[in-house]
mmCIF file of C-alpha atoms in Angstrom:
data_model
loop_
_atom_site.group_PDB
_atom_site.id
_atom_site.type_symbol
_atom_site.label_atom_id
_atom_site.label_comp_id
_atom_site.label_asym_id
_atom_site.label_seq_id
_atom_site.Cartn_x
_atom_site.Cartn_y
_atom_site.Cartn_z
ATOM 1 C CA UNK A 1 168.264 -218.709 39.646
ATOM 2 C CA UNK A 2 169.399 -222.026 41.146
ATOM 3 C CA UNK A 3 170.973 -221.638 44.577
ATOM 4 C CA UNK A 4 172.591 -224.477 46.527
ATOM 5 C CA UNK A 5 173.307 -224.419 50.258
ATOM 6 C CA UNK A 6 175.749 -226.891 51.791
ATOM 7 C CA UNK A 7 175.543 -227.578 55.520
ATOM 8 C CA UNK A 8 176.124 -230.541 57.843
ATOM 9 C CA UNK A 9 172.444 -230.944 58.748
ATOM 10 C CA UNK A 10 169.342 -228.989 59.682
ATOM 11 C CA UNK A 11 169.489 -229.925 63.347
ATOM 12 C CA UNK A 12 168.864 -227.161 65.896
ATOM 13 C CA UNK A 13 171.756 -224.699 65.726
ATOM 14 C CA UNK A 14 172.740 -221.196 64.647
ATOM 15 C CA UNK A 15 174.118 -221.896 61.164
ATOM 16 C CA UNK A 16 171.301 -224.324 60.456
ATOM 17 C CA UNK A 17 168.712 -221.749 61.440
ATOM 18 C CA UNK A 18 170.251 -219.214 59.047
ATOM 19 C CA UNK A 19 170.142 -221.726 56.174
ATOM 20 C CA UNK A 20 166.508 -222.447 57.047
ATOM 21 C CA UNK A 21 165.606 -218.741 57.093
ATOM 22 C CA UNK A 22 167.487 -217.798 53.919
ATOM 23 C CA UNK A 23 166.224 -220.804 51.954
ATOM 24 C CA UNK A 24 162.583 -220.029 52.757
ATOM 25 C CA UNK A 25 162.965 -216.381 51.769
ATOM 26 C CA UNK A 26 164.785 -217.244 48.528
ATOM 27 C CA UNK A 27 162.072 -219.740 47.591
ATOM 28 C CA UNK A 28 159.435 -217.031 48.201
ATOM 29 C CA UNK A 29 161.369 -214.826 45.781
ATOM 30 C CA UNK A 30 161.049 -217.502 43.086
ATOM 31 C CA UNK A 31 164.533 -219.023 43.199
ATOM 32 C CA UNK A 32 165.176 -222.758 42.800
ATOM 33 C CA UNK A 33 166.715 -223.728 46.154
ATOM 34 C CA UNK A 34 168.583 -226.953 46.950
ATOM 35 C CA UNK A 35 170.014 -227.776 50.385
ATOM 36 C CA UNK A 36 172.732 -230.436 50.496
ATOM 37 C CA UNK A 37 173.049 -232.118 53.898
ATOM 38 C CA UNK A 38 175.857 -234.412 55.005
ATOM 39 C CA UNK A 39 173.500 -235.915 57.596
ATOM 40 C CA UNK A 40 169.791 -236.394 56.952
ATOM 41 C CA UNK A 41 168.558 -234.484 60.020
ATOM 42 C CA UNK A 42 165.781 -231.954 59.427
ATOM 43 C CA UNK A 43 164.680 -230.185 62.616
ATOM 44 C CA UNK A 44 164.022 -226.833 60.908
ATOM 45 C CA UNK A 45 161.563 -225.951 58.171
ATOM 46 C CA UNK A 46 163.262 -225.035 54.920
ATOM 47 C CA UNK A 47 162.640 -223.712 51.446
ATOM 48 C CA UNK A 48 163.296 -225.719 48.300
ATOM 49 C CA UNK A 49 164.346 -229.347 48.394
ATOM 50 C CA UNK A 50 166.904 -231.364 50.312
ATOM 51 C CA UNK A 51 169.537 -233.752 48.981
ATOM 52 C CA UNK A 52 171.308 -235.813 51.654
ATOM 53 C CA UNK A 53 174.732 -237.424 51.326
ATOM 54 C CA UNK A 54 173.955 -239.685 54.324
ATOM 55 C CA UNK A 55 177.545 -239.323 55.498
ATOM 56 C CA UNK A 56 177.658 -239.248 59.323
ATOM 57 C CA UNK A 57 180.849 -238.242 61.161
ATOM 58 C CA UNK A 58 183.283 -240.775 62.618
ATOM 59 C CA UNK A 59 185.864 -240.675 65.406
ATOM 60 C CA UNK A 60 188.183 -243.093 63.550
ATOM 61 C CA UNK A 61 190.890 -241.274 61.570
ATOM 62 C CA UNK A 62 190.948 -243.607 58.555
ATOM 63 C CA UNK A 63 187.160 -243.608 58.324
ATOM 64 C CA UNK A 64 187.183 -239.806 58.622
ATOM 65 C CA UNK A 65 189.621 -239.474 55.715
ATOM 66 C CA UNK A 66 187.670 -241.938 53.572
ATOM 67 C CA UNK A 67 184.357 -240.186 54.252
ATOM 68 C CA UNK A 68 185.901 -236.792 53.578
ATOM 69 C CA UNK A 69 187.096 -237.961 50.142
ATOM 70 C CA UNK A 70 183.702 -239.545 49.416
ATOM 71 C CA UNK A 71 181.943 -236.323 50.427
ATOM 72 C CA UNK A 72 184.023 -234.329 47.947
ATOM 73 C CA UNK A 73 183.247 -236.846 45.197
ATOM 74 C CA UNK A 74 179.515 -237.016 46.019
ATOM 75 C CA UNK A 75 179.141 -233.250 46.373
ATOM 76 C CA UNK A 76 180.879 -232.613 43.049
ATOM 77 C CA UNK A 77 178.491 -235.075 41.411
ATOM 78 C CA UNK A 78 175.508 -233.185 42.856
ATOM 79 C CA UNK A 79 176.911 -229.870 41.626
ATOM 80 C CA UNK A 80 177.465 -231.411 38.175
ATOM 81 C CA UNK A 81 173.823 -232.523 38.078
ATOM 82 C CA UNK A 82 172.254 -229.392 39.572
ATOM 83 C CA UNK A 83 174.396 -226.824 37.717
ATOM 84 C CA UNK A 84 173.887 -224.128 40.392
ATOM 85 C CA UNK A 85 174.260 -220.408 39.756
ATOM 86 C CA UNK A 86 175.376 -219.818 43.346
ATOM 87 C CA UNK A 87 176.749 -222.081 46.082
ATOM 88 C CA UNK A 88 176.736 -221.036 49.728
ATOM 89 C CA UNK A 89 178.532 -223.277 52.213
ATOM 90 C CA UNK A 90 178.167 -222.974 55.986
ATOM 91 C CA UNK A 91 180.678 -224.060 58.665
ATOM 92 C CA UNK A 92 184.193 -225.388 58.134
ATOM 93 C CA UNK A 93 183.316 -229.086 57.836
ATOM 94 C CA UNK A 94 181.113 -228.223 54.849
ATOM 95 C CA UNK A 95 183.335 -225.437 53.540
ATOM 96 C CA UNK A 96 186.456 -227.600 53.104
ATOM 97 C CA UNK A 97 184.485 -230.179 51.105
ATOM 98 C CA UNK A 98 182.720 -227.555 48.972
ATOM 99 C CA UNK A 99 185.983 -225.811 48.076
ATOM 100 C CA UNK A 100 187.645 -229.057 46.993
ATOM 101 C CA UNK A 101 184.911 -229.763 44.425
ATOM 102 C CA UNK A 102 186.510 -227.008 42.363
ATOM 103 C CA UNK A 103 183.214 -225.150 41.929
ATOM 104 C CA UNK A 104 182.914 -221.434 42.688
ATOM 105 C CA UNK A 105 181.659 -221.131 46.264
ATOM 106 C CA UNK A 106 180.944 -218.617 48.998
ATOM 107 C CA UNK A 107 182.017 -219.965 52.382
ATOM 108 C CA UNK A 108 180.654 -218.729 55.683
ATOM 109 C CA UNK A 109 182.416 -218.706 59.051
ATOM 110 C CA UNK A 110 179.900 -218.803 61.880
ATOM 111 C CA UNK A 111 182.067 -218.543 64.985
ATOM 112 C CA UNK A 112 185.352 -217.142 66.254
ATOM 113 C CA UNK A 113 188.019 -219.375 64.644
ATOM 114 C CA UNK A 114 190.523 -218.541 67.377
ATOM 115 C CA UNK A 115 188.139 -219.967 69.985
ATOM 116 C CA UNK A 116 186.510 -222.865 68.169
ATOM 117 C CA UNK A 117 189.060 -224.504 65.894
ATOM 118 C CA UNK A 118 191.953 -226.925 66.311
ATOM 119 C CA UNK A 119 195.330 -225.928 64.876
ATOM 120 C CA UNK A 120 194.919 -228.158 61.792
ATOM 121 C CA UNK A 121 191.594 -226.471 61.005
ATOM 122 C CA UNK A 122 193.200 -223.048 61.279
ATOM 123 C CA UNK A 123 195.906 -224.108 58.832
ATOM 124 C CA UNK A 124 193.296 -225.387 56.381
ATOM 125 C CA UNK A 125 191.431 -222.077 56.626
ATOM 126 C CA UNK A 126 194.644 -220.195 55.805
ATOM 127 C CA UNK A 127 195.295 -222.439 52.800
ATOM 128 C CA UNK A 128 191.918 -223.419 51.333
ATOM 129 C CA UNK A 129 190.123 -220.098 51.768
ATOM 130 C CA UNK A 130 192.680 -218.425 49.499
ATOM 131 C CA UNK A 131 191.927 -220.737 46.570
ATOM 132 C CA UNK A 132 190.641 -218.916 43.460
ATOM 133 C CA UNK A 133 187.261 -220.699 43.439
ATOM 134 C CA UNK A 134 186.433 -219.180 46.844
ATOM 135 C CA UNK A 135 184.550 -216.122 45.636
ATOM 136 C CA UNK A 136 184.006 -214.677 49.111
ATOM 137 C CA UNK A 137 184.619 -215.579 52.751
ATOM 138 C CA UNK A 138 181.627 -214.357 54.761
ATOM 139 C CA UNK A 139 182.045 -213.779 58.483
ATOM 140 C CA UNK A 140 179.005 -213.531 60.707
ATOM 141 C CA UNK A 141 180.320 -210.382 62.413
ATOM 142 C CA UNK A 142 182.700 -207.511 61.647
ATOM 143 C CA UNK A 143 184.976 -208.573 64.489
ATOM 144 C CA UNK A 144 185.366 -212.066 63.016
ATOM 145 C CA UNK A 145 186.092 -210.549 59.602
ATOM 146 C CA UNK A 146 188.860 -208.486 61.219
ATOM 147 C CA UNK A 147 190.299 -211.673 62.765
ATOM 148 C CA UNK A 148 190.265 -213.400 59.365
ATOM 149 C CA UNK A 149 192.169 -210.493 57.845
ATOM 150 C CA UNK A 150 194.710 -209.957 60.611
ATOM 151 C CA UNK A 151 195.340 -213.506 61.871
ATOM 152 C CA UNK A 152 194.636 -215.599 58.768
ATOM 153 C CA UNK A 153 195.787 -213.102 56.132
ATOM 154 C CA UNK A 154 192.574 -213.494 54.138
ATOM 155 C CA UNK A 155 191.696 -210.654 51.785
ATOM 156 C CA UNK A 156 188.512 -211.736 50.014
ATOM 157 C CA UNK A 157 186.287 -211.235 53.062
ATOM 158 C CA UNK A 158 183.108 -209.511 54.107
ATOM 159 C CA UNK A 159 180.598 -209.881 56.909
ATOM 160 C CA UNK A 160 176.840 -210.374 56.926
ATOM 161 C CA UNK A 161 174.901 -210.480 60.161
ATOM 162 C CA UNK A 162 172.270 -213.158 60.696
ATOM 163 C CA UNK A 163 168.703 -212.444 59.538
ATOM 164 C CA UNK A 164 165.597 -211.896 61.632
ATOM 165 C CA UNK A 165 162.076 -212.749 60.526
ATOM 166 C CA UNK A 166 159.855 -210.132 62.130
ATOM 167 C CA UNK A 167 156.465 -211.536 63.095
ATOM 168 C CA UNK A 168 154.246 -208.583 63.974
ATOM 169 C CA UNK A 169 151.126 -210.731 64.223
ATOM 170 C CA UNK A 170 152.597 -213.482 66.392
ATOM 171 C CA UNK A 171 150.007 -215.182 68.594
ATOM 172 C CA UNK A 172 151.163 -216.829 71.812
ATOM 173 C CA UNK A 173 150.604 -220.595 71.854
ATOM 174 C CA UNK A 174 151.873 -221.519 75.338
ATOM 175 C CA UNK A 175 150.813 -219.494 78.358
ATOM 176 C CA UNK A 176 153.831 -219.028 80.645
ATOM 177 C CA UNK A 177 152.036 -217.011 83.315
ATOM 178 C CA UNK A 178 152.906 -219.670 85.929
ATOM 179 C CA UNK A 179 156.514 -218.452 85.657
ATOM 180 C CA UNK A 180 155.782 -214.736 85.364
ATOM 181 C CA UNK A 181 157.446 -212.375 85.779
ATOM 182 C CA UNK A 182 160.631 -213.962 84.441
ATOM 183 C CA UNK A 183 164.056 -213.217 82.994
ATOM 184 C CA UNK A 184 164.874 -215.211 79.857
ATOM 185 C CA UNK A 185 168.161 -216.722 78.673
ATOM 186 C CA UNK A 186 168.473 -218.938 75.593
ATOM 187 C CA UNK A 187 171.295 -221.196 74.431
ATOM 188 C CA UNK A 188 173.034 -224.540 74.686
ATOM 189 C CA UNK A 189 173.836 -225.639 78.227
ATOM 190 C CA UNK A 190 177.553 -225.328 77.542
ATOM 191 C CA UNK A 191 180.445 -223.488 79.238
ATOM 192 C CA UNK A 192 180.515 -221.037 76.288
ATOM 193 C CA UNK A 193 177.135 -219.645 77.376
ATOM 194 C CA UNK A 194 178.279 -219.204 81.004
ATOM 195 C CA UNK A 195 174.899 -219.959 82.548
ATOM 196 C CA UNK A 196 176.691 -221.009 85.752
ATOM 197 C CA UNK A 197 177.746 -217.389 86.279
ATOM 198 C CA UNK A 198 174.327 -216.097 85.247
ATOM 199 C CA UNK A 199 172.486 -218.299 87.744
ATOM 200 C CA UNK A 200 174.780 -217.202 90.560
ATOM 201 C CA UNK A 201 174.485 -213.521 89.618
ATOM 202 C CA UNK A 202 170.708 -213.778 89.416
ATOM 203 C CA UNK A 203 170.428 -215.497 92.800
ATOM 204 C CA UNK A 204 172.740 -212.848 94.318
ATOM 205 C CA UNK A 205 170.420 -210.089 93.066
ATOM 206 C CA UNK A 206 167.533 -208.353 94.785
ATOM 207 C CA UNK A 207 165.587 -208.976 91.580
ATOM 208 C CA UNK A 208 165.494 -212.701 92.361
ATOM 209 C CA UNK A 209 162.976 -211.915 95.113
ATOM 210 C CA UNK A 210 160.546 -210.700 92.429
ATOM 211 C CA UNK A 211 161.518 -212.589 89.271
ATOM 212 C CA UNK A 212 162.255 -216.110 88.073
ATOM 213 C CA UNK A 213 165.003 -217.115 85.618
ATOM 214 C CA UNK A 214 164.093 -219.367 82.687
ATOM 215 C CA UNK A 215 166.878 -220.904 80.583
ATOM 216 C CA UNK A 216 165.770 -222.435 77.283
ATOM 217 C CA UNK A 217 168.218 -224.912 75.771
ATOM 218 C CA UNK A 218 169.852 -228.274 76.292
ATOM 219 C CA UNK A 219 173.408 -229.524 76.573
ATOM 220 C CA UNK A 220 176.194 -231.179 78.492
ATOM 221 C CA UNK A 221 176.123 -228.672 81.376
ATOM 222 C CA UNK A 222 172.624 -229.683 82.510
ATOM 223 C CA UNK A 223 173.790 -231.837 85.417
ATOM 224 C CA UNK A 224 176.242 -229.175 86.625
ATOM 225 C CA UNK A 225 173.577 -226.471 86.486
ATOM 226 C CA UNK A 226 170.972 -228.664 88.183
ATOM 227 C CA UNK A 227 173.445 -229.308 91.001
ATOM 228 C CA UNK A 228 174.090 -225.557 91.369
ATOM 229 C CA UNK A 229 170.360 -224.795 91.470
ATOM 230 C CA UNK A 230 169.841 -227.451 94.141
ATOM 231 C CA UNK A 231 172.893 -226.335 96.113
ATOM 232 C CA UNK A 232 171.574 -222.774 96.230
ATOM 233 C CA UNK A 233 168.050 -223.847 97.111
ATOM 234 C CA UNK A 234 166.634 -222.245 93.974
ATOM 235 C CA UNK A 235 164.397 -224.906 92.451
ATOM 236 C CA UNK A 236 161.484 -222.485 92.683
ATOM 237 C CA UNK A 237 163.505 -219.626 91.142
ATOM 238 C CA UNK A 238 165.596 -221.049 88.277
ATOM 239 C CA UNK A 239 164.128 -223.347 85.634
ATOM 240 C CA UNK A 240 165.976 -225.265 82.903
ATOM 241 C CA UNK A 241 163.275 -225.497 80.239
ATOM 242 C CA UNK A 242 165.091 -227.769 77.773
ATOM 243 C CA UNK A 243 164.925 -227.399 74.000
ATOM 244 C CA UNK A 244 161.740 -225.733 72.844
ATOM 245 C CA UNK A 245 160.303 -225.175 69.387
ATOM 246 C CA UNK A 246 158.082 -222.321 70.576
ATOM 247 C CA UNK A 247 160.879 -219.929 71.537
ATOM 248 C CA UNK A 248 158.818 -216.927 70.400
ATOM 249 C CA UNK A 249 156.346 -217.633 73.219
ATOM 250 C CA UNK A 250 159.187 -217.040 75.671
ATOM 251 C CA UNK A 251 160.358 -213.805 74.026
ATOM 252 C CA UNK A 252 156.786 -212.530 73.915
ATOM 253 C CA UNK A 253 156.186 -213.094 77.646
ATOM 254 C CA UNK A 254 159.579 -212.366 79.241
ATOM 255 C CA UNK A 255 160.234 -209.262 81.333
ATOM 256 C CA UNK A 256 163.864 -209.021 80.209
ATOM 257 C CA UNK A 257 166.518 -211.024 78.340
ATOM 258 C CA UNK A 258 170.114 -211.838 79.311
ATOM 259 C CA UNK A 259 173.039 -213.034 77.174
ATOM 260 C CA UNK A 260 175.857 -214.216 79.457
ATOM 261 C CA UNK A 261 178.225 -215.764 76.887
ATOM 262 C CA UNK A 262 182.008 -215.980 77.096
ATOM 263 C CA UNK A 263 182.189 -215.731 73.290
ATOM 264 C CA UNK A 264 179.842 -215.832 70.308
ATOM 265 C CA UNK A 265 179.882 -215.724 66.533
ATOM 266 C CA UNK A 266 176.866 -213.526 66.216
ATOM 267 C CA UNK A 267 174.263 -213.815 68.991
ATOM 268 C CA UNK A 268 171.035 -214.681 67.146
ATOM 269 C CA UNK A 269 169.099 -214.913 70.388
ATOM 270 C CA UNK A 270 170.070 -211.382 71.408
ATOM 271 C CA UNK A 271 168.928 -209.959 68.070
ATOM 272 C CA UNK A 272 165.675 -211.908 68.329
ATOM 273 C CA UNK A 273 165.058 -210.651 71.867
ATOM 274 C CA UNK A 274 165.601 -207.072 70.689
ATOM 275 C CA UNK A 275 163.139 -207.666 67.846
ATOM 276 C CA UNK A 276 160.515 -208.452 70.509
ATOM 277 C CA UNK A 277 161.272 -205.092 72.206
ATOM 278 C CA UNK A 278 162.735 -206.838 75.246
ATOM 279 C CA UNK A 279 165.025 -204.905 77.600
ATOM 280 C CA UNK A 280 168.323 -206.780 77.257
ATOM 281 C CA UNK A 281 171.611 -207.301 79.073
ATOM 282 C CA UNK A 282 174.577 -208.742 77.167
ATOM 283 C CA UNK A 283 178.188 -209.439 78.008
ATOM 284 C CA UNK A 284 180.729 -207.585 75.894
ATOM 285 C CA UNK A 285 182.215 -210.869 74.735
ATOM 286 C CA UNK A 286 183.975 -211.571 71.481
ATOM 287 C CA UNK A 287 182.262 -211.415 68.988
ATOM 288 C CA UNK A 288 179.003 -209.768 67.977
ATOM 289 C CA UNK A 289 177.140 -208.147 70.894
ATOM 290 C CA UNK A 290 178.767 -204.740 70.612
ATOM 291 C CA UNK A 291 177.975 -204.646 66.890
ATOM 292 C CA UNK A 292 174.250 -204.420 67.627
ATOM 293 C CA UNK A 293 174.220 -202.866 71.108
ATOM 294 C CA UNK A 294 174.723 -199.232 72.030
ATOM 295 C CA UNK A 295 175.179 -199.357 75.778
ATOM 296 C CA UNK A 296 172.375 -197.683 77.747
ATOM 297 C CA UNK A 297 170.535 -196.900 74.499
ATOM 298 C CA UNK A 298 169.059 -200.169 73.208
ATOM 299 C CA UNK A 299 170.495 -202.575 75.836
ATOM 300 C CA UNK A 300 173.038 -202.844 78.643
ATOM 301 C CA UNK A 301 176.504 -204.055 77.646
ATOM 302 C CA UNK A 302 178.589 -205.315 80.574
ATOM 303 C CA UNK A 303 182.017 -206.812 81.164
ATOM 304 C CA UNK A 304 182.170 -210.481 80.218
ATOM 305 C CA UNK A 305 182.551 -213.136 82.946
ATOM 306 C CA UNK A 306 181.898 -210.606 85.719
ATOM 307 C CA UNK A 307 179.334 -211.961 88.170
ATOM 308 C CA UNK A 308 179.021 -208.727 90.144
ATOM 309 C CA UNK A 309 178.493 -206.581 87.019
ATOM 310 C CA UNK A 310 175.810 -209.014 85.905
ATOM 311 C CA UNK A 311 174.085 -208.813 89.286
ATOM 312 C CA UNK A 312 174.148 -205.008 89.158
ATOM 313 C CA UNK A 313 172.720 -204.951 85.629
ATOM 314 C CA UNK A 314 169.906 -207.350 86.529
ATOM 315 C CA UNK A 315 168.938 -205.209 89.519
ATOM 316 C CA UNK A 316 169.117 -201.994 87.483
ATOM 317 C CA UNK A 317 166.847 -203.354 84.806
ATOM 318 C CA UNK A 318 164.427 -204.801 87.316
ATOM 319 C CA UNK A 319 164.020 -201.692 89.470
ATOM 320 C CA UNK A 320 164.697 -198.770 87.087
ATOM 321 C CA UNK A 321 161.460 -198.382 85.138
ATOM 322 C CA UNK A 322 162.700 -195.365 83.160
ATOM 323 C CA UNK A 323 165.749 -197.308 81.945
ATOM 324 C CA UNK A 324 163.633 -200.327 81.129
ATOM 325 C CA UNK A 325 161.181 -198.282 79.084
ATOM 326 C CA UNK A 326 163.975 -196.514 77.179
ATOM 327 C CA UNK A 327 165.587 -199.803 76.202
ATOM 328 C CA UNK A 328 162.224 -201.284 75.188
ATOM 329 C CA UNK A 329 161.455 -198.270 73.013
ATOM 330 C CA UNK A 330 164.774 -198.493 71.155
ATOM 331 C CA UNK A 331 165.208 -202.271 71.008
ATOM 332 C CA UNK A 332 163.159 -203.253 67.982
ATOM 333 C CA UNK A 333 164.137 -200.383 65.712
ATOM 334 C CA UNK A 334 167.825 -201.062 66.453
ATOM 335 C CA UNK A 335 167.631 -204.412 64.622
ATOM 336 C CA UNK A 336 165.288 -203.534 61.748
ATOM 337 C CA UNK A 337 168.289 -203.596 59.400
ATOM 338 C CA UNK A 338 168.556 -207.346 60.099
ATOM 339 C CA UNK A 339 165.213 -208.064 58.438
ATOM 340 C CA UNK A 340 165.558 -211.188 56.293
ATOM 341 C CA UNK A 341 164.798 -209.288 53.070
ATOM 342 C CA UNK A 342 167.798 -207.003 53.637
ATOM 343 C CA UNK A 343 170.092 -209.891 54.550
ATOM 344 C CA UNK A 344 169.056 -212.028 51.558
ATOM 345 C CA UNK A 345 169.865 -209.133 49.246
ATOM 346 C CA UNK A 346 173.392 -208.944 50.691
ATOM 347 C CA UNK A 347 173.936 -212.659 50.032
ATOM 348 C CA UNK A 348 172.696 -212.384 46.454
ATOM 349 C CA UNK A 349 175.032 -209.457 45.774
ATOM 350 C CA UNK A 350 178.189 -211.355 46.786
ATOM 351 C CA UNK A 351 179.023 -212.680 43.282
#
């Protein structure tokens, strides 16, 4: 079967990682996989082959419109040549173009459209996603699917959580014992991830006398967070580790994991941390965490944007060994259903 993915690029990001993971698994299964990129950026491994439109974004309105029309034309030409059995498009900028080729497509929404999109994008979702060639609209979480039904009046919807590749024989490449014991957080340095609150809550905690906090990721909030760390005299306690390709080394050596987000689509990093049997804390933000967390059973789920609740949870997990062991015992088995083989099957069954 020939399967085509359409995505902006394969730069580091959540949707891009899912395309990378699915494409590799589908190739293993013997499918002919093609990934169409609008920008020729390949920071993830992938299965199959890549075709790039070499069509970078522009801030100029007329150039934007011209490039959009050219993307539709170029993508249709690729579909004509490849004759795919299935087309999966990821993220609105790719979805709108894919739909307008007229080919049957499955489109995937990766984040909360009420939080992420401008009004014109919301209107396009309402209009384009109802076209007959859209075979299914796939949300990344049940809560986002509910939003698509109730706020966008879309009927042809489902949800599929992001896949995990379990690596039972993973061997650590980078020794992080200089930082041990440490709490881990992973994500873009962006207000959405609310690392400012996390750093403050951690430094307020008794646990900060025993543990360090490592934040893996990069983004526009770096300067703000560096200033906070300096202001609180915590350069020996809180470390901004930047973007890292060896994220599994951090999961494998952390004492606990924290997700502090204000909102998510589906928190890949939380699911990955659970797959490493890490005791986890997550904010009950829209959308995703509560779909994989049973509070006090496989992780702690706390009120979003509440610094004091975060401090309390960090201290509980640090000092309550019985709680920590219970969460560790239940963590991995709570996300076994997200194994890539199960998730790939759900995608193949869509149409």
